[in-house]
mmCIF file of C-alpha atoms and ligand atoms in Angstrom:
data_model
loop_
_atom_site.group_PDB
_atom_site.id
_atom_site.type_symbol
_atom_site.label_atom_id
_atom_site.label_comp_id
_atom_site.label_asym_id
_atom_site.label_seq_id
_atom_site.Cartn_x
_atom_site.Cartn_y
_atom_site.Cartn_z
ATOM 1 C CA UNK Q 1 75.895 119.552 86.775
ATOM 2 C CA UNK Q 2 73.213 120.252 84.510
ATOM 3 C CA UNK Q 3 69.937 121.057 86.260
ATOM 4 C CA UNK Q 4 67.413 120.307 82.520
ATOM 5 C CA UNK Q 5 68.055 118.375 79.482
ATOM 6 C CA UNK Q 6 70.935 119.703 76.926
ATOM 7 C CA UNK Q 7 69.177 120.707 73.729
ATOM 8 C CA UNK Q 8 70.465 121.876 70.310
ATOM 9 C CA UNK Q 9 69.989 125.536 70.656
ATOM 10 C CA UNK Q 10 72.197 125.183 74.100
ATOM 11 C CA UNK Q 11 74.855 123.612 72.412
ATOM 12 C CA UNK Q 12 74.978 126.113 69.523
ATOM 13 C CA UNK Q 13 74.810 128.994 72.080
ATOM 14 C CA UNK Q 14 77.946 128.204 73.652
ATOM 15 C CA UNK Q 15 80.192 128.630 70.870
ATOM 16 C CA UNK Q 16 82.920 131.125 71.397
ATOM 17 C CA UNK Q 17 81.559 131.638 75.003
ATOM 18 C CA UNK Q 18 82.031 128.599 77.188
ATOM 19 C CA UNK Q 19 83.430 124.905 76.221
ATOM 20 C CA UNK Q 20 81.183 121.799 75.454
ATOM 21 C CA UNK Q 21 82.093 118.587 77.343
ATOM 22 C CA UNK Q 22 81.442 115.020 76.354
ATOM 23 C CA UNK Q 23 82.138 111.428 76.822
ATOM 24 C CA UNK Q 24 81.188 108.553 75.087
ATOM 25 C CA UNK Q 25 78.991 105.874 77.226
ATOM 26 C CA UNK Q 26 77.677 102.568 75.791
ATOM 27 C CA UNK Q 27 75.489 101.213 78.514
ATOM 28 C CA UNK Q 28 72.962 102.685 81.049
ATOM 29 C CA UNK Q 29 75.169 102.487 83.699
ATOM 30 C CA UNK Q 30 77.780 104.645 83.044
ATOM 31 C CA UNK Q 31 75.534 106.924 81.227
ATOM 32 C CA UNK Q 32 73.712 107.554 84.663
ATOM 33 C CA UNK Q 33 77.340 108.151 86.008
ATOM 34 C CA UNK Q 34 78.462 110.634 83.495
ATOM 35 C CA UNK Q 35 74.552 112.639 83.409
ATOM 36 C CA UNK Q 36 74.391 116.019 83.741
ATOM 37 C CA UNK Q 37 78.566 115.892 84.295
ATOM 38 C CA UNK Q 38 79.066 117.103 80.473
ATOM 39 C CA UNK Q 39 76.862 118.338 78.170
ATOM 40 C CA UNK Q 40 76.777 115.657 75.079
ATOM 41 C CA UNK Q 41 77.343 111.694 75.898
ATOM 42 C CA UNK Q 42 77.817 109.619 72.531
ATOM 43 C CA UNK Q 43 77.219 105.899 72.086
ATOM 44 C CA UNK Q 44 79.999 105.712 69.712
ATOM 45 C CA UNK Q 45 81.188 103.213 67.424
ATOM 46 C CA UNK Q 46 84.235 102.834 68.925
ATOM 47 C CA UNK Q 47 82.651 100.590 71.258
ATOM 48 C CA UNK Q 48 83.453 97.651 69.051
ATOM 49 C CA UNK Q 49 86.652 98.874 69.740
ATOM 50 C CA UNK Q 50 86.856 99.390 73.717
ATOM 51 C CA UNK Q 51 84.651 96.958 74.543
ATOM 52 C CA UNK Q 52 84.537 94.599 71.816
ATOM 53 C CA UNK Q 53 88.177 93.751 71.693
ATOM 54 C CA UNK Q 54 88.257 94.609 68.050
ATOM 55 C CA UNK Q 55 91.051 96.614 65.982
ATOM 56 C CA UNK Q 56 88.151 98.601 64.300
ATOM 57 C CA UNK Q 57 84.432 100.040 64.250
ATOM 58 C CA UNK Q 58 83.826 98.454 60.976
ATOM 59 C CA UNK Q 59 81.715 95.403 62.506
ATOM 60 C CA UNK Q 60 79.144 97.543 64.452
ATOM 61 C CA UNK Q 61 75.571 96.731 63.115
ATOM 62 C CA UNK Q 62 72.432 98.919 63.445
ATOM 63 C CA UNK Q 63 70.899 96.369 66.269
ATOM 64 C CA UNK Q 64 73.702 96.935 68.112
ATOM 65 C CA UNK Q 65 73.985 100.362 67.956
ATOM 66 C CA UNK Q 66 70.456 100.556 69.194
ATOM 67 C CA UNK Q 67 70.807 98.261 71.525
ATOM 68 C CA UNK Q 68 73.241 100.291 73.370
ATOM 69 C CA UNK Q 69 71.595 103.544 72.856
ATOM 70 C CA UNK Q 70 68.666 102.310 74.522
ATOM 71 C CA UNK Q 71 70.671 101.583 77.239
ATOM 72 C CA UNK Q 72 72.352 105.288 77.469
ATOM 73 C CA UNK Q 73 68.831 107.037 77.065
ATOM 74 C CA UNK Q 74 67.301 104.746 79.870
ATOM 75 C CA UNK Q 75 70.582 106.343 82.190
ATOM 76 C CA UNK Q 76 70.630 109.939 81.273
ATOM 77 C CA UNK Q 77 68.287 111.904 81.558
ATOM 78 C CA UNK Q 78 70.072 115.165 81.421
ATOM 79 C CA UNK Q 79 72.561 115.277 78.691
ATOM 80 C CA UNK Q 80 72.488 115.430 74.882
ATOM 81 C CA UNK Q 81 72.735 112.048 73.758
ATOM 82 C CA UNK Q 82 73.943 111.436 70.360
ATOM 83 C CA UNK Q 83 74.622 107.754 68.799
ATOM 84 C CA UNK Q 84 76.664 106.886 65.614
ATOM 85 C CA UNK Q 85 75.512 105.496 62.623
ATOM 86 C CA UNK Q 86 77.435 102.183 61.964
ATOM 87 C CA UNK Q 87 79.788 101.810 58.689
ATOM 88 C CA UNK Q 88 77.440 100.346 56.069
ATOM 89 C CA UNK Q 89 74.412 101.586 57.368
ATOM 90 C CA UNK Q 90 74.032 105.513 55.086
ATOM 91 C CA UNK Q 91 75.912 104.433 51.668
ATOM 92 C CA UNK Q 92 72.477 105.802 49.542
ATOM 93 C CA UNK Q 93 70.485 108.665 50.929
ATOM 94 C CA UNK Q 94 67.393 105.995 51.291
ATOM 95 C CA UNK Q 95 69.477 103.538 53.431
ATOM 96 C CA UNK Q 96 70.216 106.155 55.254
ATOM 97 C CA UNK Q 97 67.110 107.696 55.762
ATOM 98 C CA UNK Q 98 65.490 104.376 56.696
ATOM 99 C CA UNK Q 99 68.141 103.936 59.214
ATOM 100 C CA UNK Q 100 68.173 107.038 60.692
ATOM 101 C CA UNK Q 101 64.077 106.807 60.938
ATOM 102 C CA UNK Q 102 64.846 103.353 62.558
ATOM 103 C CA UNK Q 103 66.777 105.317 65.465
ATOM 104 C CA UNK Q 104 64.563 108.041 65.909
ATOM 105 C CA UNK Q 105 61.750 105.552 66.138
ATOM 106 C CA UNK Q 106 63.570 102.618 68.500
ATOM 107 C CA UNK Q 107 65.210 105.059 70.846
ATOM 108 C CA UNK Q 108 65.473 108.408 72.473
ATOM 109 C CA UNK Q 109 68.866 109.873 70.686
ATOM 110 C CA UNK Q 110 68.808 113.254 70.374
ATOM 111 C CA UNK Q 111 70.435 113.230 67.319
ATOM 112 C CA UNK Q 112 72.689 110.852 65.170
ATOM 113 C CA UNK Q 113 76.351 111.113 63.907
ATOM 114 C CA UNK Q 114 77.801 110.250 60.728
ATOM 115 C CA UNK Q 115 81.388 110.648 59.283
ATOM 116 C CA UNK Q 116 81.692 112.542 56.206
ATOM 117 C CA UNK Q 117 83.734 113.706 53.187
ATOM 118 C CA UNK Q 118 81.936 116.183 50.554
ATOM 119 C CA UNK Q 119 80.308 112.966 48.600
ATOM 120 C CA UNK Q 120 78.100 112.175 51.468
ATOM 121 C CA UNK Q 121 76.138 116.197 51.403
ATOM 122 C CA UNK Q 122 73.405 114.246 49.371
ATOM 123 C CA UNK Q 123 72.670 111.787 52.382
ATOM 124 C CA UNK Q 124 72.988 114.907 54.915
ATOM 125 C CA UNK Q 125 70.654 116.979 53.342
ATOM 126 C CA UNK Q 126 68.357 113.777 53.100
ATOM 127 C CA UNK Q 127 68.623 113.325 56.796
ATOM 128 C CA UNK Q 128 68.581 116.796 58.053
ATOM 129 C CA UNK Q 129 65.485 117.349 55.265
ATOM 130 C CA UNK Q 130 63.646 114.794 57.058
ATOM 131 C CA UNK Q 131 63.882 116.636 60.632
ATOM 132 C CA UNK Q 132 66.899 114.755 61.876
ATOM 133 C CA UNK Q 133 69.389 116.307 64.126
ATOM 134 C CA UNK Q 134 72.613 115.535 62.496
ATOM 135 C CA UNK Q 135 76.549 115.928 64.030
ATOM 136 C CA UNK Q 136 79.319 115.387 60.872
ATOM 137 C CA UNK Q 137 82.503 113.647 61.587
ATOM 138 C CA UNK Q 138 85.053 115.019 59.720
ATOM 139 C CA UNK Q 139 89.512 114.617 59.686
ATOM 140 C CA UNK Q 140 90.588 110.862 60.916
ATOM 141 C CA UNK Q 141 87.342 108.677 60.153
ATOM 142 C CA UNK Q 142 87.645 105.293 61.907
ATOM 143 C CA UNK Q 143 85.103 103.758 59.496
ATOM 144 C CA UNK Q 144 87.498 104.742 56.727
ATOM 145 C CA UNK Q 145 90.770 103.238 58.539
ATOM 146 C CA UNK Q 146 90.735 100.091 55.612
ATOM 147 C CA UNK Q 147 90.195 102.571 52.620
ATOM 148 C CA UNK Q 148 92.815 104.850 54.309
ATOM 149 C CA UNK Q 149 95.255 102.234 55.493
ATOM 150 C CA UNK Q 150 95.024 103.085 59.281
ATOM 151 C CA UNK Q 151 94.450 106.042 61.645
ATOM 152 C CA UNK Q 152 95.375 108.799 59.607
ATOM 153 C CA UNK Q 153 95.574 112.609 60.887
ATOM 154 C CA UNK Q 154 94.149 114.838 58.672
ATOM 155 C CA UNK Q 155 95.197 118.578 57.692
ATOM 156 C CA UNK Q 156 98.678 117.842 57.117
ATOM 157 C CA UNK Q 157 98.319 120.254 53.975
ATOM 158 C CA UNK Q 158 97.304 123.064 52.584
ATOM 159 C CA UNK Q 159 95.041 120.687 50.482
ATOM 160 C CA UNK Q 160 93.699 118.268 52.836
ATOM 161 C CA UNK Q 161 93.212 121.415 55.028
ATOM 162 C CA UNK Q 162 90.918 123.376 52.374
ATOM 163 C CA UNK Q 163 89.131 120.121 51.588
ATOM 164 C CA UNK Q 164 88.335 119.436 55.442
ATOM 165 C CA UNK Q 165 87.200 123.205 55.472
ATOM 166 C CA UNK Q 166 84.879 122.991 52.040
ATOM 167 C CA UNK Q 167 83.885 119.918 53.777
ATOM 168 C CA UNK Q 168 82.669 121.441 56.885
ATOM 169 C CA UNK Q 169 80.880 124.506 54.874
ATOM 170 C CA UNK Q 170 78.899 122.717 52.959
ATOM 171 C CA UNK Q 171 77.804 120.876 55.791
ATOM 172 C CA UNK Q 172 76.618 123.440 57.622
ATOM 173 C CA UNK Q 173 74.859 124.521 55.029
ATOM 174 C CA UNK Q 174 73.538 121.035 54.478
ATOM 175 C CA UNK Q 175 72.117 121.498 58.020
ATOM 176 C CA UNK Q 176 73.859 119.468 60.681
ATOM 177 C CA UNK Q 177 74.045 121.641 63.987
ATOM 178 C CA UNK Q 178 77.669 120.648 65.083
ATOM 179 C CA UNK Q 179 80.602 118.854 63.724
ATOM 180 C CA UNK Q 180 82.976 116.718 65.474
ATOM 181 C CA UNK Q 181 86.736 116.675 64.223
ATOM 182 C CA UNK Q 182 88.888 113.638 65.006
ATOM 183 C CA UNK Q 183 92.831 113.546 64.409
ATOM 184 C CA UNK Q 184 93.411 117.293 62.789
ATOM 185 C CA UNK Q 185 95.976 119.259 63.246
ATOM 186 C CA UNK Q 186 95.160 121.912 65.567
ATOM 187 C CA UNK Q 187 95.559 125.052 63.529
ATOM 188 C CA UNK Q 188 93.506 123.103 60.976
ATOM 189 C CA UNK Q 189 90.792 122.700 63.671
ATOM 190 C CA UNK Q 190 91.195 126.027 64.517
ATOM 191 C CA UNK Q 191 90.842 127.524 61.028
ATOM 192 C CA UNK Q 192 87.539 125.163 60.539
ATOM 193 C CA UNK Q 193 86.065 126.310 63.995
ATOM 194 C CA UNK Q 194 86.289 129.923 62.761
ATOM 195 C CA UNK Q 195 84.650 129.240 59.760
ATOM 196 C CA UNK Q 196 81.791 127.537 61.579
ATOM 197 C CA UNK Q 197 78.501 128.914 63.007
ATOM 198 C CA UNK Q 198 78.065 125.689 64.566
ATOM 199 C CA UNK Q 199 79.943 124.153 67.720
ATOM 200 C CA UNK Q 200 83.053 121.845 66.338
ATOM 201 C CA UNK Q 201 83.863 118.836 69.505
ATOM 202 C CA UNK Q 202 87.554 118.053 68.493
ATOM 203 C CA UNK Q 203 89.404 114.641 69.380
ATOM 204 C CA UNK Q 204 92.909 114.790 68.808
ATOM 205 C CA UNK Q 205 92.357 118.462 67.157
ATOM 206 C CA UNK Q 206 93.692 120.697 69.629
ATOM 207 C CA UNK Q 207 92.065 123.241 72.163
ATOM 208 C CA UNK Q 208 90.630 125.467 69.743
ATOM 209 C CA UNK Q 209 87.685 123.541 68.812
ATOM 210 C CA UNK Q 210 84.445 124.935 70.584
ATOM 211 C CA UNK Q 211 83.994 121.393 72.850
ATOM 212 C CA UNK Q 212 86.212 118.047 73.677
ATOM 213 C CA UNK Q 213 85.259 114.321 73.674
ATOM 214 C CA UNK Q 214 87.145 111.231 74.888
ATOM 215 C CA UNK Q 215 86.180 107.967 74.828
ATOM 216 C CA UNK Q 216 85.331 107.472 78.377
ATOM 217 C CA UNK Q 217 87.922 104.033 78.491
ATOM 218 C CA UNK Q 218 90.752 105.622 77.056
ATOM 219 C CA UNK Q 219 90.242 108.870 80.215
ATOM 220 C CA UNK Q 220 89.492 106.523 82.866
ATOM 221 C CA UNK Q 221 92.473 104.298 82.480
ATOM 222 C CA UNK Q 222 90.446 100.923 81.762
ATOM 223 C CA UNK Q 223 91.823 100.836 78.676
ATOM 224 C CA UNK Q 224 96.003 100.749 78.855
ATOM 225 C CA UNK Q 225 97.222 98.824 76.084
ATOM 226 C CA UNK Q 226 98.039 101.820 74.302
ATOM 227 C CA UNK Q 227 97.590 105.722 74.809
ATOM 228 C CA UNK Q 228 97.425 107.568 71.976
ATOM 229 C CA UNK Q 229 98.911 110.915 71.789
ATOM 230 C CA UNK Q 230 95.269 112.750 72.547
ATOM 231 C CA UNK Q 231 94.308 110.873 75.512
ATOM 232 C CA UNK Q 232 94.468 112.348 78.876
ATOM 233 C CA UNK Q 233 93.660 109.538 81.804
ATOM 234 C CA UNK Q 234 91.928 111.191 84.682
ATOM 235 C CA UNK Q 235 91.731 108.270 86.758
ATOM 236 C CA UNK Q 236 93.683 104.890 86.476
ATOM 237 C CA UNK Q 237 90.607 102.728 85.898
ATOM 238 C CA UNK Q 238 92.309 99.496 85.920
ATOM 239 C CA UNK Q 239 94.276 99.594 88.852
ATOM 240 C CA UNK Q 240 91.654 100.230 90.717
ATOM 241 C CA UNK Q 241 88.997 97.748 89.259
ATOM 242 C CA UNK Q 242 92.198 94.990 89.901
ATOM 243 C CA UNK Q 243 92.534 96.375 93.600
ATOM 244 C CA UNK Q 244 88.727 95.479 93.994
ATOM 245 C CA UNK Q 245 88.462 91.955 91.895
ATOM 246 C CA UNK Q 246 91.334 90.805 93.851
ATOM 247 C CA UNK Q 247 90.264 91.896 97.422
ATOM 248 C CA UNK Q 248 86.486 90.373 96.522
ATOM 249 C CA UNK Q 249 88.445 87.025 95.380
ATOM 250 C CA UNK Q 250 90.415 87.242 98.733
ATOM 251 C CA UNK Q 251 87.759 87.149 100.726
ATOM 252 C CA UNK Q 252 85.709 84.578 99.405
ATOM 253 C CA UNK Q 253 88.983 82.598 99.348
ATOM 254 C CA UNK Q 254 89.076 83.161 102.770
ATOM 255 C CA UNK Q 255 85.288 83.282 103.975
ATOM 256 C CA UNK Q 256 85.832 86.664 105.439
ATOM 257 C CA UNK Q 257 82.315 87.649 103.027
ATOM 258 C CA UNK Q 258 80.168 87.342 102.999
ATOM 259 C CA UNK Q 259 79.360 87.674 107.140
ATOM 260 C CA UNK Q 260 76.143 87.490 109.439
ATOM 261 C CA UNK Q 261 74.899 90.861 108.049
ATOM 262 C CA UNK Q 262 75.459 90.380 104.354
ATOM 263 C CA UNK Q 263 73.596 86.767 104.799
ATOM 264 C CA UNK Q 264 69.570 86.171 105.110
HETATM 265 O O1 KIV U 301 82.936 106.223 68.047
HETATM 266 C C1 KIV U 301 83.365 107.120 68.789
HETATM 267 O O2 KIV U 301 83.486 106.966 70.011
HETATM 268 C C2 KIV U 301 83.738 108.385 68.183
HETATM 269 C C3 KIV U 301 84.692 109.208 68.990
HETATM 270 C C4 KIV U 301 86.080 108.783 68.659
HETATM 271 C C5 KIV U 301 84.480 110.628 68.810
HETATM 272 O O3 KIV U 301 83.348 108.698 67.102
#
């Protein structure tokens, strides 16, 4: 349990030393559950996605996205909270710049994540110019599953690998202070981790990355129509959450609740 807030020079200091933890959270609630548990809780896109029924992230807008990371700052207090820029929201380093601004000014985010190839270092050095904490998504980038034609892992070359690598350089050197990598193979994600300074969070990228994220659905089991490869479930979510609903519906059913003590 962390006993003060999680701050960028933390974060950095771990690498090589001691793992970072995080979860995604979209909503005040769990983000008070999951505070101070791991170190970094994102309010991730992929909440259209696990909570909005959707196939995609593409449909997140900027109110939304603020919306819920509102929420998350107003529940945790301790953690490093970082939210996602939605898809269509940093295609020119001034969109981007007046989007990020509109985060930094409309909630408490400690810093902002955007997925990147190497044509996006203009809009990074922009941001990070500016004084804004950045995180770079690099390998398997939801926002690009229609331009890719799906979820695609990433580093199944020697070419994509050296690309995701160059990628991740320059970055650094563009100034974001971590990078998360989604759907790499793992000695790719090793081989970029090594080459890092920064802290890399992997999903789907094997144990070598510097810190681990799941989206907190997919580890609690709420989420079951599929488990992709990646997931772990540390608790079967649904199951229980059925348990409950059905028990609650039993006993109004039944008028066993509420009784004399749960009445005025
Ligand atoms: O949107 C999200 O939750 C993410 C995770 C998959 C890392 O970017």
């Amino acid at each position: 349990m962390l006993d003060k807030k999680m701050d960028i020079a933390t974060l950095k200091a771990k690498k090589g030393i001691e793992k970072i933890t995080a979860i995604t959270a979209y909503d005040a609630l769990m983000a008070h559950i999951f505070d101070g548990e791991v170190d970094v809780i994102l309010v991730g896109d992929s909440l259209k996605m696990s909570f909005g029924g959707e196939s995609e992230t593409l449909g997140a807008s900027m109110q939304e996205m603020i919306y819920h990371t509102k929420a998350v700052c107003k529940g945790a207090k301790h953690s490093f909270i970082i939210a996602d820029m939605p898809f269509g929201s940093y295609a020119t380093p001034n969109m981007a710049l007046k989007n990020a601004l509109r985060f930094y000014k409309n909630t408490a985010a400690d810093a902002l994540k955007l997925e990147v190839g190497i044509e996006k270092l203009p809009i990074i050095k922009a941001l990070c110019e500016e004084g804004i904490a950045i995180m770079a998504h690099i390998g398997l980038k939801p926002q690009f599953m229609r331009f890719d034609g799906g979820f695609k892992v990433k580093g199944k070359d020697e070419a994509q690998a050296k690309e995701l690598i160059d990628t991740a350089l320059a970055m650094q050197e563009a100034g974001v202070f971590g990078m998360l990598i989604e759907g790499v193979k793992s000695e790719v994600s090793a081989r970029i981790t090594q080459a890092l300074e920064i802290p890399t969070i992997g999903i789907g990228a094997g144990v070598e990355c510097d810190g681990q994220i799941l989206v907190w659905s997919d580890a609690f089991g709420f989420f079951d129509e599929f488990k992709p490869k990646f997931v772990r479930r540390y608790c079967d979510g649904k199951a229980m959450l059925k348990d409950a609903i059905r028990a609650y519906a039993k006993d109004v059913k039944s008028q066993a609740f509420p009784q004399a003590k749960e009445s005025y």
